[in-house]
Amino acid sequence: SMIEHEVTVPDGRKRWQQWTDKAIYDDGKLVAFQSTGRDITDRKMIEESLAESERRYALAVKAGGVGIWDWRVDTGEIFVDPVLKALIGYEDHEIKNDLDDWCSHVHPDDMELVGEVARGHIEGETPGLEVKHRMIHRDGGERWFLARGVAIERGEDGRATRIIGTDVDITEHELIERAHRDALYRLSRLNSHEKIIRTITESIHRSIDLPDILENAVESMWKHIENADQVAVFLVEGENAALKAQRGFPDWFVEKVRILTPPGGFIWKT
């Protein structure tokens, strides 16, 4: 038998010992009993340190929305951390450790991107796997994840046979980043509108000639409205609308729409 226990040595320090006991028989009779002891304090300290590291990692994973995965590329088997499954609303047993089952929860619009990034790393074209994508939560919502991984085993042909990595839930960060982009976009549009209004106002102050004012207005809109490849201004004259200024349209189109007559039963709204 073997036992491990803590002892206090004469100088007051705590040490760990391991004792192995062995009975020796001769013709079925117990003739001796051997007991061997050794100091295992260093090993115990290492084990306790590893256990503490694992506890800290588990807490960090739970707090930080991080899950690990281990993918056997050649078999399609993938170990998915129960924490990662929980991040999309599932219990461990509800999602198999199978690539197809796990990928069924990836957003359909992101599957092609995820597959392409994974293929590139499997073939050795990239030093690591990194891709931002969405997962479908159990409640039907979307969660954003940043997946990172690296091949730890490759075959003789250089293709990855085993990849390990992490998925980090970045949903909140993504929402904040999108809100920031939207705010900047709205601000840029506001600035563009202000520039257009300023240009038109300045044109009116410089000239009372309407064609000149409209030309300046179209020029300003063409420059300052995002993705405005073509701009045109029509003025309603009686029942028809007349093209007064334009940018970006081909000559044949300009000739075709120089005068627009509304369909029967309709009038141009001014």
Coordinates of C-alpha atoms in Angstrom, one line a residue:
S1 CA 0.0 0.0 0.0
M2 CA 1.0 3.6 -0.4
I3 CA 0.1 6.6 1.7
E4 CA 1.1 10.3 1.5
H5 CA 0.9 12.7 4.5
E6 CA 2.2 16.0 5.8
V7 CA 4.7 16.1 8.6
T8 CA 6.4 18.7 10.7
V9 CA 10.2 18.4 10.8
P10 CA 12.3 19.5 13.9
D11 CA 13.0 23.0 12.5
G12 CA 9.2 23.6 12.3
R13 CA 8.9 23.4 8.5
K14 CA 6.1 21.4 6.8
R15 CA 7.1 18.6 4.5
W16 CA 5.3 15.9 2.6
Q17 CA 6.3 12.2 2.8
Q18 CA 5.2 9.2 0.8
W19 CA 5.4 5.7 2.4
T20 CA 5.2 2.4 0.5
D21 CA 4.5 -0.7 2.6
K22 CA 5.2 -4.2 1.4
A23 CA 4.6 -7.6 3.1
I24 CA 7.0 -10.4 2.3
Y25 CA 5.8 -14.0 2.5
D26 CA 7.5 -17.4 2.5
D27 CA 5.4 -20.4 1.8
G28 CA 2.3 -18.3 2.6
K29 CA 3.7 -17.1 5.9
L30 CA 4.5 -13.5 6.7
V31 CA 8.2 -13.3 7.3
A32 CA 8.9 -9.6 6.9
F33 CA 7.3 -6.2 6.4
Q34 CA 9.2 -3.5 4.5
S35 CA 8.3 0.2 4.6
T36 CA 10.0 2.7 2.4
G37 CA 9.6 6.5 2.7
R38 CA 10.6 9.4 0.6
D39 CA 10.3 13.2 0.6
I40 CA 7.8 14.3 -2.0
T41 CA 7.5 18.0 -0.9
D42 CA 8.7 19.4 -4.3
R43 CA 6.3 17.3 -6.2
K44 CA 3.4 18.3 -4.0
M45 CA 4.3 22.0 -4.4
I46 CA 4.3 21.6 -8.2
E47 CA 0.9 19.8 -8.1
E48 CA -0.6 22.5 -5.9
S49 CA 0.8 25.2 -8.1
L50 CA -0.8 23.5 -11.2
A51 CA -4.1 23.1 -9.4
E52 CA -4.1 26.8 -8.5
S53 CA -3.2 27.7 -12.0
E54 CA -6.1 25.6 -13.3
R55 CA -8.5 27.3 -10.8
R56 CA -7.3 30.7 -11.8
Y57 CA -7.7 29.9 -15.5
A58 CA -11.2 28.5 -15.0
L59 CA -12.2 31.8 -13.2
A60 CA -10.6 33.9 -15.9
V61 CA -12.4 31.9 -18.6
K62 CA -15.7 32.3 -16.9
A63 CA -15.2 36.0 -16.2
G64 CA -13.8 36.8 -19.6
G65 CA -16.1 34.9 -22.0
V66 CA -13.2 32.7 -23.2
G67 CA -13.5 29.0 -24.2
I68 CA -10.9 26.6 -25.5
W69 CA -11.2 24.0 -28.3
D70 CA -9.0 21.2 -29.6
W71 CA -9.6 20.1 -33.2
R72 CA -8.4 16.8 -34.6
V73 CA -8.5 17.8 -38.3
D74 CA -8.1 14.3 -39.7
T75 CA -11.0 12.8 -37.8
G76 CA -13.3 15.8 -37.5
E77 CA -13.4 15.4 -33.7
I78 CA -13.3 18.6 -31.8
F79 CA -13.3 19.1 -28.0
V80 CA -15.3 22.2 -27.2
D81 CA -14.9 23.7 -23.8
P82 CA -18.3 23.5 -21.8
V83 CA -17.7 27.2 -21.0
L84 CA -17.7 28.0 -24.8
K85 CA -20.9 26.0 -25.3
A86 CA -22.5 27.9 -22.4
L87 CA -21.6 31.2 -24.0
I88 CA -24.1 30.4 -26.8
G89 CA -26.7 29.1 -24.3
Y90 CA -26.1 25.3 -24.4
E91 CA -25.2 22.6 -21.8
D92 CA -22.2 20.5 -22.5
H93 CA -24.1 17.4 -23.5
E94 CA -26.4 19.4 -25.9
I95 CA -23.6 20.0 -28.5
K96 CA -21.5 17.0 -29.6
N97 CA -17.7 17.2 -29.8
D98 CA -18.0 16.9 -33.6
L99 CA -17.0 19.6 -36.1
D100 CA -20.2 19.5 -38.1
D101 CA -22.3 19.8 -35.0
W102 CA -20.3 22.7 -33.7
C103 CA -20.2 24.5 -37.1
S104 CA -24.0 24.2 -37.3
H105 CA -24.1 27.0 -34.7
V106 CA -21.9 29.3 -36.8
H107 CA -23.8 32.1 -38.5
P108 CA -24.5 31.0 -42.1
D109 CA -23.2 34.2 -43.6
D110 CA -19.8 33.7 -41.9
M111 CA -19.3 30.0 -42.6
E112 CA -17.4 30.6 -45.9
L113 CA -15.0 33.1 -44.2
V114 CA -14.4 30.7 -41.3
G115 CA -13.8 27.8 -43.6
E116 CA -11.4 29.8 -45.8
V117 CA -9.3 31.0 -42.8
A118 CA -9.2 27.4 -41.4
R119 CA -8.2 26.0 -44.8
G120 CA -5.3 28.4 -45.1
H121 CA -3.9 27.5 -41.8
I122 CA -4.4 23.7 -42.3
E123 CA -2.4 24.0 -45.6
G124 CA 0.4 25.9 -43.9
E125 CA -0.3 29.2 -45.7
T126 CA -0.6 31.2 -42.4
P127 CA 1.3 31.0 -39.1
G128 CA -2.0 31.0 -37.1
L129 CA -5.7 30.9 -37.4
E130 CA -7.6 34.1 -36.6
V131 CA -11.1 35.1 -37.6
K132 CA -13.9 37.2 -36.3
H133 CA -17.4 35.7 -36.8
R134 CA -20.9 35.3 -35.4
M135 CA -22.4 32.4 -33.6
I136 CA -26.2 31.8 -33.3
H137 CA -27.2 31.8 -29.6
R138 CA -29.9 29.4 -28.3
D139 CA -32.3 32.3 -28.0
G140 CA -31.9 33.1 -31.7
G141 CA -29.7 36.1 -31.2
E142 CA -26.2 36.6 -32.5
R143 CA -22.9 36.6 -30.6
W144 CA -19.6 37.8 -32.0
F145 CA -16.5 35.8 -31.3
L146 CA -12.8 36.1 -32.1
A147 CA -11.4 32.7 -32.8
R148 CA -7.6 32.1 -32.6
G149 CA -5.7 28.9 -33.0
V150 CA -2.5 27.3 -34.0
A151 CA -1.5 23.9 -35.4
I152 CA 0.4 21.8 -32.9
E153 CA 0.7 18.7 -35.1
R154 CA 1.3 18.3 -38.8
G155 CA 1.6 15.3 -41.1
E156 CA 4.4 14.5 -43.4
D157 CA 2.7 16.5 -46.2
G158 CA 2.8 19.6 -44.0
R159 CA -1.0 19.7 -43.5
A160 CA -2.2 20.4 -39.9
T161 CA -3.7 17.3 -38.2
R162 CA -4.4 19.0 -34.8
I163 CA -5.2 22.6 -34.0
I164 CA -5.9 24.1 -30.6
G165 CA -7.3 27.5 -29.9
T166 CA -9.7 29.8 -28.1
D167 CA -12.9 31.6 -28.8
V168 CA -13.4 35.0 -27.1
D169 CA -16.9 36.5 -26.8
I170 CA -16.4 40.0 -28.2
T171 CA -20.1 40.9 -28.6
E172 CA -20.1 43.9 -26.3
H173 CA -16.9 45.2 -27.9
E174 CA -18.4 44.7 -31.4
L175 CA -21.6 46.6 -30.5
I176 CA -19.6 49.5 -29.0
E177 CA -17.3 49.5 -32.1
R178 CA -20.3 49.5 -34.4
A179 CA -22.0 52.3 -32.5
H180 CA -18.8 54.3 -32.8
R181 CA -18.6 53.7 -36.5
D182 CA -22.3 54.7 -37.0
A183 CA -21.7 57.9 -35.0
L184 CA -18.7 58.8 -37.1
Y185 CA -20.7 58.1 -40.2
R186 CA -23.6 60.3 -39.1
L187 CA -21.1 63.0 -38.2
S188 CA -19.5 62.8 -41.6
R189 CA -22.9 63.0 -43.3
L190 CA -23.8 66.0 -41.1
N191 CA -20.5 67.7 -42.1
S192 CA -21.2 66.9 -45.8
H193 CA -24.7 68.4 -45.5
E194 CA -23.3 71.5 -43.9
K195 CA -20.7 71.8 -46.7
I196 CA -23.4 71.5 -49.3
I197 CA -25.6 74.0 -47.6
R198 CA -22.7 76.4 -47.2
T199 CA -21.8 76.1 -50.9
I200 CA -25.4 76.8 -52.0
T201 CA -25.6 79.7 -49.7
E202 CA -22.4 81.2 -50.9
S203 CA -23.5 80.7 -54.5
I204 CA -26.7 82.6 -53.8
H205 CA -24.7 85.4 -52.3
R206 CA -22.4 85.5 -55.2
S207 CA -25.0 85.3 -58.0
I208 CA -28.7 85.6 -58.6
D209 CA -28.3 83.4 -61.7
L210 CA -30.3 80.2 -61.0
P211 CA -28.4 77.9 -63.4
D212 CA -25.1 79.0 -61.8
I213 CA -26.5 78.3 -58.3
L214 CA -27.7 74.8 -59.4
E215 CA -24.4 74.0 -61.0
N216 CA -22.6 74.8 -57.8
A217 CA -25.1 72.9 -55.8
V218 CA -24.7 69.7 -57.9
E219 CA -20.9 70.1 -57.8
S220 CA -20.9 70.3 -54.0
M221 CA -23.3 67.3 -53.7
W222 CA -21.1 65.2 -56.1
K223 CA -18.0 65.9 -54.0
H224 CA -19.4 65.6 -50.5
I225 CA -22.1 63.0 -50.5
E226 CA -20.6 59.6 -49.9
N227 CA -20.8 57.1 -52.8
A228 CA -22.6 59.8 -54.9
D229 CA -21.2 58.8 -58.4
Q230 CA -24.1 60.5 -60.1
V231 CA -26.1 63.6 -59.1
A232 CA -28.8 65.4 -60.9
V233 CA -31.2 68.3 -60.2
F234 CA -34.6 68.7 -61.9
L235 CA -36.9 71.7 -61.7
V236 CA -40.6 71.3 -62.3
E237 CA -41.8 73.5 -65.1
G238 CA -45.5 73.2 -65.7
E239 CA -46.4 69.5 -66.0
N240 CA -42.8 68.4 -66.8
A241 CA -39.5 68.2 -64.9
A242 CA -36.5 69.7 -66.6
L243 CA -32.9 68.6 -66.0
K244 CA -30.9 71.7 -64.9
A245 CA -27.6 70.3 -63.7
Q246 CA -25.9 66.9 -63.4
R247 CA -22.6 65.2 -62.7
G248 CA -21.6 61.6 -63.6
F249 CA -24.3 60.7 -66.2
P250 CA -23.3 59.6 -69.7
D251 CA -24.4 61.9 -72.6
W252 CA -27.0 59.5 -74.0
F253 CA -28.7 59.4 -70.6
V254 CA -28.7 63.1 -70.2
E255 CA -30.4 63.5 -73.6
K256 CA -33.0 60.9 -72.7
V257 CA -34.0 62.5 -69.4
R258 CA -33.5 66.2 -70.2
I259 CA -37.4 66.5 -70.0
L260 CA -39.3 64.1 -67.8
T261 CA -43.1 63.7 -68.2
P262 CA -44.9 62.1 -65.3
P263 CA -46.9 58.9 -66.0
G264 CA -50.6 59.3 -66.6
G265 CA -52.5 60.3 -63.5
F266 CA -49.4 61.5 -61.6
I267 CA -48.0 65.0 -61.0
W268 CA -44.5 66.1 -59.9
K269 CA -44.5 67.0 -56.2
T270 CA -42.6 70.2 -55.4

